[in-house]
């Protein structure tokens, strides 16, 4: 499927992409330009691990990135993968310092199934050959370590990569290896960093080794880089997987050198009225310098900024001495940025959860408090109305259920249920012959209704409230 573009040649293809996990991969950003293969007939071919070669496409084969081809070798042929074609190949040859008069071999053909079978058989013997060759080198008392073995595509040649601190005479080793494995032997010496890049591994930072992922050239690393960055000169911490100084120590050296130019020199002493201060240590990234009153050890440490140190140095040059190294006006430090990747505490995420729970409980308590106060105010208001003789308003629910077409002064059902029936209608006579005040039939209200009994009184001994239906009608009740 073709994707149309508004610029360039109008097409987008994936020919420029390759194996992104290989550190020798080169993105061909000119792959979309038509006719690029016709301009240059040179092709870049990659073999096992970090070995590359440049070959001439004399047969005018239509090759693309990722094709497996059979190339010329001595003796026989080798199997490799095409990693770059077109206009960028001459630039890569110039980068590799390939001499123009060097012998350029050619590409035979694309790999056939028979070639791939021989190639698979040869690759299957590499690990066993490496183990056996190590035993032979140890039996010959050679101070060397064979790190890897690479067979040629047709199985007629083997390259042995070894590590040695000193020069090794391996002529006898080559004769023994040729007799044992029946192949042509080639020895290549590599360094410890190259070995780590070929083997691979995980660094102390938790990521894959830089030499195994993207680094192609190895710059020498010195302990001066550790001194500039104020890193402890501990060999166990400074060494990497290859037992050499870590390559990552060179990454930030330039930034530290630039920051150190804005700091005072270590040899300059500061004179104050209190005494003389000597340089002790500095934090280059923060721009802070610590001074001590003793030259050999830490005593009365005072930490100031680099700007303040230059001010004191200028005052001393003019013959003046400040009262102290500290600034007269305290400098407010900028708020430190929060780094989510800092592993300060394992329970740092639990604190936020606890704070959220506290806020939630406080909100619930605050929400319940006004409801309780409202109920208390309602009860106080109802009691006050009862004391004054007023009648409270009828709830909305009773007003909605009020039957229509009946007189407003109809007696409520609640009082009818509590009204005595039969003989109980007669007023009760006490043992002393007197009537109870609550059962006096002559005591009636303005509407002609009897008041409720004492047993039906409301809470706290108060008289029950008259319902809304029993309120006097202003039209029928004469004043």
XYZ file of C-alpha atoms in Angstrom:
479
model
C 0.000 0.000 0.000
C 1.415 3.399 -1.030
C 1.112 6.479 1.159
C 0.963 9.825 -0.640
C 3.030 12.734 0.590
C 2.962 16.416 -0.370
C 6.718 16.746 -0.567
C 9.689 14.779 -1.827
C 9.018 12.059 -4.340
C 5.417 11.612 -3.139
C 5.831 8.178 -1.528
C 6.655 6.811 1.887
C 8.351 3.442 2.249
C 10.063 1.432 4.993
C 13.241 0.710 3.029
C 15.188 3.141 5.201
C 14.383 1.275 8.422
C 16.345 -1.666 9.730
C 16.918 -3.611 12.926
C 16.648 -0.898 15.523
C 18.121 -3.115 18.247
C 21.428 -3.305 16.366
C 23.936 -0.580 17.150
C 25.401 -0.746 13.628
C 22.073 0.113 12.018
C 22.067 3.191 9.774
C 18.799 4.830 8.765
C 18.734 5.442 5.033
C 16.950 8.766 4.794
C 17.583 8.832 1.023
C 15.855 5.510 0.346
C 12.722 7.186 -1.065
C 14.600 9.038 -3.783
C 14.085 7.197 -7.078
C 17.184 6.022 -8.933
C 19.384 5.912 -5.837
C 20.601 2.381 -6.505
C 21.629 3.309 -10.033
C 23.846 6.157 -8.851
C 26.060 3.942 -6.672
C 26.624 0.207 -7.025
C 28.288 -0.166 -3.599
C 26.432 -2.085 -0.883
C 27.035 -2.308 2.855
C 26.802 -5.860 4.273
C 26.835 -6.768 7.955
C 27.915 -10.095 9.418
C 27.813 -11.495 12.956
C 28.100 -8.988 15.772
C 30.084 -5.867 14.869
C 31.704 -6.857 11.573
C 30.784 -4.914 8.451
C 32.003 -4.890 4.883
C 31.480 -2.965 1.649
C 30.955 -4.897 -1.573
C 30.330 -4.080 -5.211
C 27.062 -5.058 -6.853
C 28.651 -5.999 -10.153
C 25.744 -8.231 -11.232
C 23.242 -5.335 -10.912
C 21.050 -7.243 -8.489
C 17.960 -5.512 -7.158
C 18.884 -5.396 -3.483
C 17.029 -3.809 -0.607
C 17.766 -3.386 3.047
C 17.402 -6.713 4.886
C 18.207 -9.044 1.979
C 20.536 -11.967 2.728
C 23.302 -12.272 0.139
C 26.348 -14.435 -0.582
C 29.518 -12.366 -0.938
C 33.074 -13.095 -1.984
C 35.467 -14.298 0.716
C 38.911 -15.896 0.909
C 38.469 -18.742 0.582
C 34.906 -19.516 -0.500
C 31.947 -17.249 0.211
C 30.309 -15.689 3.222
C 26.684 -14.995 4.144
C 25.636 -11.532 5.305
C 22.707 -9.115 5.504
C 22.366 -5.957 3.423
C 22.154 -2.946 5.756
C 22.580 0.021 3.387
C 22.260 0.768 -0.331
C 22.316 3.821 -2.566
C 23.813 7.258 -2.042
C 24.758 6.896 1.640
C 27.195 4.009 1.102
C 30.085 6.224 -0.158
C 29.595 8.496 2.864
C 29.775 5.516 5.220
C 32.929 4.272 3.467
C 34.515 7.667 4.004
C 33.495 7.590 7.659
C 35.091 4.139 8.049
C 38.380 5.526 6.628
C 38.337 3.010 3.830
C 41.163 3.710 1.415
C 40.159 4.244 -2.230
C 42.808 1.830 -3.486
C 41.597 -0.946 -1.190
C 40.418 -4.183 -2.723
C 36.650 -4.204 -3.177
C 35.041 -7.619 -3.314
C 31.800 -8.327 -5.061
C 28.384 -9.820 -4.309
C 27.704 -13.204 -5.872
C 23.970 -13.650 -5.508
C 21.075 -13.653 -3.113
C 21.300 -16.496 -0.636
C 19.724 -19.767 -1.745
C 18.186 -22.415 0.547
C 21.350 -24.531 0.173
C 23.487 -21.607 1.311
C 21.255 -21.045 4.324
C 21.528 -24.716 5.360
C 25.341 -24.573 5.329
C 25.220 -21.277 7.191
C 22.987 -22.745 9.928
C 25.278 -25.769 10.337
C 28.328 -23.539 10.705
C 26.664 -21.280 13.272
C 25.608 -24.299 15.348
C 29.265 -25.232 15.922
C 30.438 -21.851 17.223
C 29.753 -22.308 20.939
C 31.309 -25.781 21.185
C 34.328 -24.559 19.238
C 34.836 -21.664 21.661
C 34.738 -23.952 24.735
C 37.154 -26.436 23.146
C 39.571 -23.696 22.051
C 39.694 -22.288 25.588
C 40.754 -25.666 26.907
C 43.468 -25.950 24.273
C 44.803 -22.453 25.086
C 44.890 -23.307 28.801
C 46.794 -26.536 28.078
C 49.418 -24.524 26.149
C 49.809 -22.109 29.120
C 48.845 -19.060 27.046
C 47.844 -15.917 28.914
C 44.809 -15.144 26.744
C 41.064 -15.505 26.768
C 39.066 -16.521 23.717
C 35.829 -14.545 23.900
C 33.982 -15.487 20.710
C 34.196 -17.582 17.564
C 32.658 -16.736 14.195
C 32.394 -19.227 11.354
C 32.298 -18.196 7.729
C 29.048 -18.782 5.833
C 30.369 -21.840 3.966
C 32.091 -23.278 7.077
C 35.630 -23.209 5.589
C 37.011 -20.520 7.911
C 36.709 -19.526 11.574
C 37.644 -16.233 13.244
C 38.740 -16.457 16.913
C 38.380 -13.238 18.945
C 40.677 -13.180 21.979
C 41.704 -10.827 24.801
C 45.258 -10.546 26.107
C 47.031 -7.957 28.218
C 50.407 -8.671 26.655
C 51.707 -9.932 23.350
C 50.946 -13.651 22.895
C 52.752 -16.107 20.632
C 49.848 -18.213 19.366
C 51.575 -19.910 16.431
C 51.447 -23.268 18.148
C 47.796 -22.633 19.068
C 46.873 -22.058 15.401
C 48.429 -25.390 14.377
C 46.534 -27.264 17.077
C 43.215 -25.557 16.265
C 43.611 -26.272 12.532
C 44.214 -29.957 13.228
C 41.266 -30.254 15.613
C 38.576 -28.300 13.696
C 39.812 -28.820 10.086
C 39.163 -25.200 9.091
C 41.243 -22.173 8.280
C 42.077 -20.222 11.473
C 42.186 -16.430 11.845
C 43.001 -14.729 15.168
C 41.749 -11.215 16.046
C 42.618 -9.387 19.238
C 39.943 -7.178 20.802
C 39.770 -5.079 23.941
C 37.733 -5.594 27.085
C 35.149 -3.044 25.974
C 34.721 -4.731 22.598
C 34.229 -8.046 24.352
C 31.524 -6.595 26.595
C 29.842 -5.132 23.511
C 29.843 -8.491 21.748
C 28.575 -10.433 24.771
C 26.154 -7.810 26.148
C 24.755 -7.455 29.647
C 22.974 -5.193 32.143
C 24.795 -2.265 33.707
C 24.503 -0.959 37.293
C 22.004 1.630 36.017
C 19.556 -1.171 35.167
C 19.763 -0.680 31.410
C 21.512 -2.643 28.693
C 25.184 -1.817 28.218
C 25.899 1.198 26.030
C 28.688 -0.655 24.232
C 26.184 -3.352 23.233
C 23.417 -1.014 22.049
C 24.671 2.170 20.386
C 28.384 2.859 21.003
C 30.619 2.137 18.032
C 33.839 3.945 19.020
C 35.409 3.713 22.464
C 37.073 6.839 23.866
C 39.627 6.430 26.630
C 38.328 7.163 30.135
C 40.588 8.549 32.869
C 40.205 9.100 36.580
C 40.375 12.849 35.950
C 36.738 12.656 34.857
C 35.832 11.298 38.294
C 37.772 14.057 40.055
C 36.045 16.805 38.084
C 32.632 15.398 39.008
C 33.611 14.862 42.674
C 33.045 11.116 42.403
C 34.592 8.878 45.015
C 37.704 7.184 43.626
C 36.495 3.725 44.541
C 37.679 1.174 41.939
C 34.692 -1.106 42.559
C 32.210 1.692 41.835
C 34.096 3.220 38.939
C 34.592 -0.076 37.066
C 31.992 -1.471 34.686
C 31.197 -4.974 33.485
C 34.423 -5.039 31.455
C 36.556 -4.286 34.563
C 37.515 -0.934 33.006
C 36.417 2.583 33.900
C 32.793 3.217 32.970
C 32.253 4.893 29.621
C 29.362 6.934 31.062
C 31.831 8.954 33.158
C 32.640 10.959 30.017
C 29.028 11.939 29.339
C 28.729 14.855 31.802
C 32.358 15.973 32.076
C 31.872 18.932 29.739
C 28.895 20.218 31.749
C 30.888 20.023 34.992
C 33.856 21.811 33.404
C 31.616 24.681 32.274
C 29.967 24.933 35.709
C 33.354 24.871 37.469
C 34.382 28.040 35.607
C 31.737 29.939 37.590
C 33.197 28.772 40.923
C 36.203 30.250 42.802
C 39.586 28.552 42.713
C 40.476 26.035 45.381
C 43.776 27.753 46.234
C 42.189 31.083 47.191
C 41.614 31.710 50.909
C 38.990 34.093 52.288
C 39.892 36.654 54.987
C 37.253 37.863 57.474
C 37.320 39.596 60.828
C 36.648 36.234 62.438
C 39.620 34.522 60.816
C 40.881 32.848 57.660
C 38.776 30.320 55.749
C 40.146 27.606 53.465
C 38.424 25.787 50.635
C 36.934 22.459 51.730
C 34.403 21.216 49.129
C 31.946 22.480 46.542
C 28.660 21.495 44.924
C 29.154 22.533 41.316
C 25.591 21.942 40.132
C 24.040 23.912 43.024
C 26.731 26.590 42.958
C 27.632 26.215 46.664
C 31.105 26.291 48.252
C 32.039 25.140 51.754
C 34.948 26.719 53.636
C 36.705 25.565 56.809
C 38.779 27.425 59.350
C 41.356 24.611 59.300
C 43.312 23.688 56.203
C 43.558 19.953 56.872
C 40.137 18.927 58.215
C 36.576 20.203 58.508
C 36.207 22.777 61.278
C 33.513 25.444 61.559
C 32.201 24.753 58.068
C 30.442 27.644 56.368
C 28.577 27.080 53.097
C 28.056 30.076 50.813
C 27.187 30.656 47.196
C 29.784 31.199 44.510
C 28.622 34.786 44.026
C 29.187 35.542 47.711
C 32.661 33.970 47.513
C 33.631 36.277 44.636
C 32.326 39.277 46.613
C 34.558 38.390 49.576
C 37.535 37.843 47.238
C 37.055 41.327 45.729
C 36.774 42.856 49.204
C 40.015 41.183 50.273
C 41.785 42.508 47.187
C 40.660 46.027 48.109
C 41.973 45.562 51.673
C 38.585 45.140 53.358
C 37.378 42.225 55.450
C 33.703 41.374 55.991
C 32.347 40.526 59.422
C 31.470 36.976 58.319
C 31.217 34.903 55.204
C 27.447 34.673 55.393
C 25.405 37.227 53.513
C 23.680 39.963 55.457
C 20.304 39.281 53.848
C 19.387 35.609 53.847
C 18.870 34.182 50.392
C 15.682 32.198 49.971
C 16.435 28.947 48.278
C 14.293 28.021 45.329
C 11.822 25.243 45.961
C 13.242 21.913 45.006
C 11.465 20.214 42.132
C 9.710 16.983 42.953
C 11.187 14.028 41.102
C 8.746 11.145 40.739
C 11.607 8.708 40.224
C 13.287 9.399 43.567
C 13.178 6.349 45.792
C 13.165 8.241 49.097
C 10.614 6.182 50.989
C 8.647 3.058 50.235
C 5.572 4.537 51.956
C 5.645 7.923 50.178
C 2.452 7.050 48.281
C 0.626 5.993 51.468
C 0.828 9.498 52.928
C -1.414 10.963 50.274
C -3.971 8.204 50.844
C -4.033 8.920 54.601
C -4.502 12.643 53.971
C -7.380 11.924 51.598
C -9.076 9.712 54.215
C -8.711 12.396 56.894
C -10.194 15.029 54.612
C -13.053 12.733 53.679
C -13.863 11.938 57.341
C -13.702 15.627 58.242
C -16.093 16.504 55.431
C -18.555 13.844 56.585
C -18.424 15.102 60.173
C -18.946 18.668 59.004
C -21.881 17.523 56.871
C -23.586 15.735 59.782
C -23.159 18.599 62.262
C -25.463 21.133 60.603
C -28.240 18.539 60.253
C -28.092 17.822 63.993
C -28.152 21.546 64.755
C -31.118 22.008 62.447
C -33.072 19.292 64.235
C -32.288 20.889 67.568
C -33.460 24.270 66.317
C -36.689 22.717 65.019
C -37.403 21.108 68.394
C -36.700 24.360 70.219
C -38.990 26.248 67.857
C -41.847 23.767 68.308
C -41.541 23.836 72.094
C -41.515 27.618 72.065
C -44.667 27.733 69.985
C -46.409 25.284 72.314
C -45.500 27.393 75.309
C -46.875 30.518 73.691
C -50.110 28.730 72.776
C -49.452 28.982 69.107
C -50.269 26.187 66.733
C -47.519 24.780 64.486
C -47.999 24.517 60.796
C -49.209 21.264 59.378
C -46.563 19.272 57.459
C -46.826 19.263 53.693
C -47.496 15.525 53.630
C -50.742 15.946 55.630
C -51.837 18.826 53.459
C -51.469 16.710 50.342
C -53.482 13.839 51.866
C -56.293 16.108 53.037
C -59.637 14.860 51.699
C -61.608 17.303 49.626
C -65.305 18.163 50.062
C -65.395 17.703 53.859
C -65.797 20.371 56.512
C -62.571 21.833 57.801
C -63.534 21.327 61.430
C -63.854 17.564 61.079
C -62.396 15.685 63.992
C -59.154 13.812 62.986
C -59.102 10.062 62.965
C -56.402 9.943 65.627
C -58.741 11.484 68.202
C -61.607 9.251 67.171
C -59.490 6.195 67.812
C -58.513 7.460 71.253
C -62.147 8.345 72.137
C -63.632 5.896 74.726
C -66.577 3.751 73.581
C -69.549 2.216 75.491
C -69.395 2.542 79.237
C -66.059 4.274 79.005
C -67.853 7.314 77.614
C -69.237 8.046 81.115
C -66.968 10.275 83.176
C -64.814 8.292 85.568
C -65.328 8.928 89.274
C -62.399 8.861 91.590
C -62.421 6.962 94.832
C -62.965 10.210 96.715
C -66.146 10.932 94.724
C -64.617 13.699 92.674
C -64.345 13.731 88.920
C -60.921 13.772 87.212
C -60.209 17.120 85.711
C -59.245 15.549 82.384
C -62.590 13.694 82.050
C -64.883 16.614 82.700
C -67.465 16.482 79.894
C -68.442 20.094 80.434
C -65.011 21.362 79.576
C -65.115 21.837 75.801
C -63.260 24.133 73.461
C -64.785 26.681 71.152
C -65.521 24.112 68.431
C -67.425 21.825 70.778
C -64.719 19.136 70.774
C -63.408 17.516 73.906
C -59.743 18.008 74.676
C -57.561 14.882 74.524
C -56.855 12.835 77.605
C -53.789 13.236 79.744
C -52.472 9.870 78.561
C -52.293 11.175 74.994
C -50.132 14.167 75.863
C -47.030 14.823 73.800
C -43.476 14.457 74.959
C -42.279 16.058 78.176
C -45.872 16.277 79.532
C -46.980 18.912 77.053
C -50.464 19.067 75.643
C -50.828 17.503 72.211
C -50.885 19.858 69.328
C -54.210 20.468 67.670
C -54.231 19.227 64.077
C -54.687 21.611 61.223
C -58.243 20.317 60.528
C -59.385 21.238 64.044
C -58.268 24.847 63.853
C -61.160 27.296 64.394
C -62.753 28.682 61.310
C -62.616 32.479 61.457
C -65.874 32.648 59.507
C -67.922 30.473 61.898
C -66.258 31.478 65.167
C -67.690 34.733 66.457
C -65.269 37.057 68.105
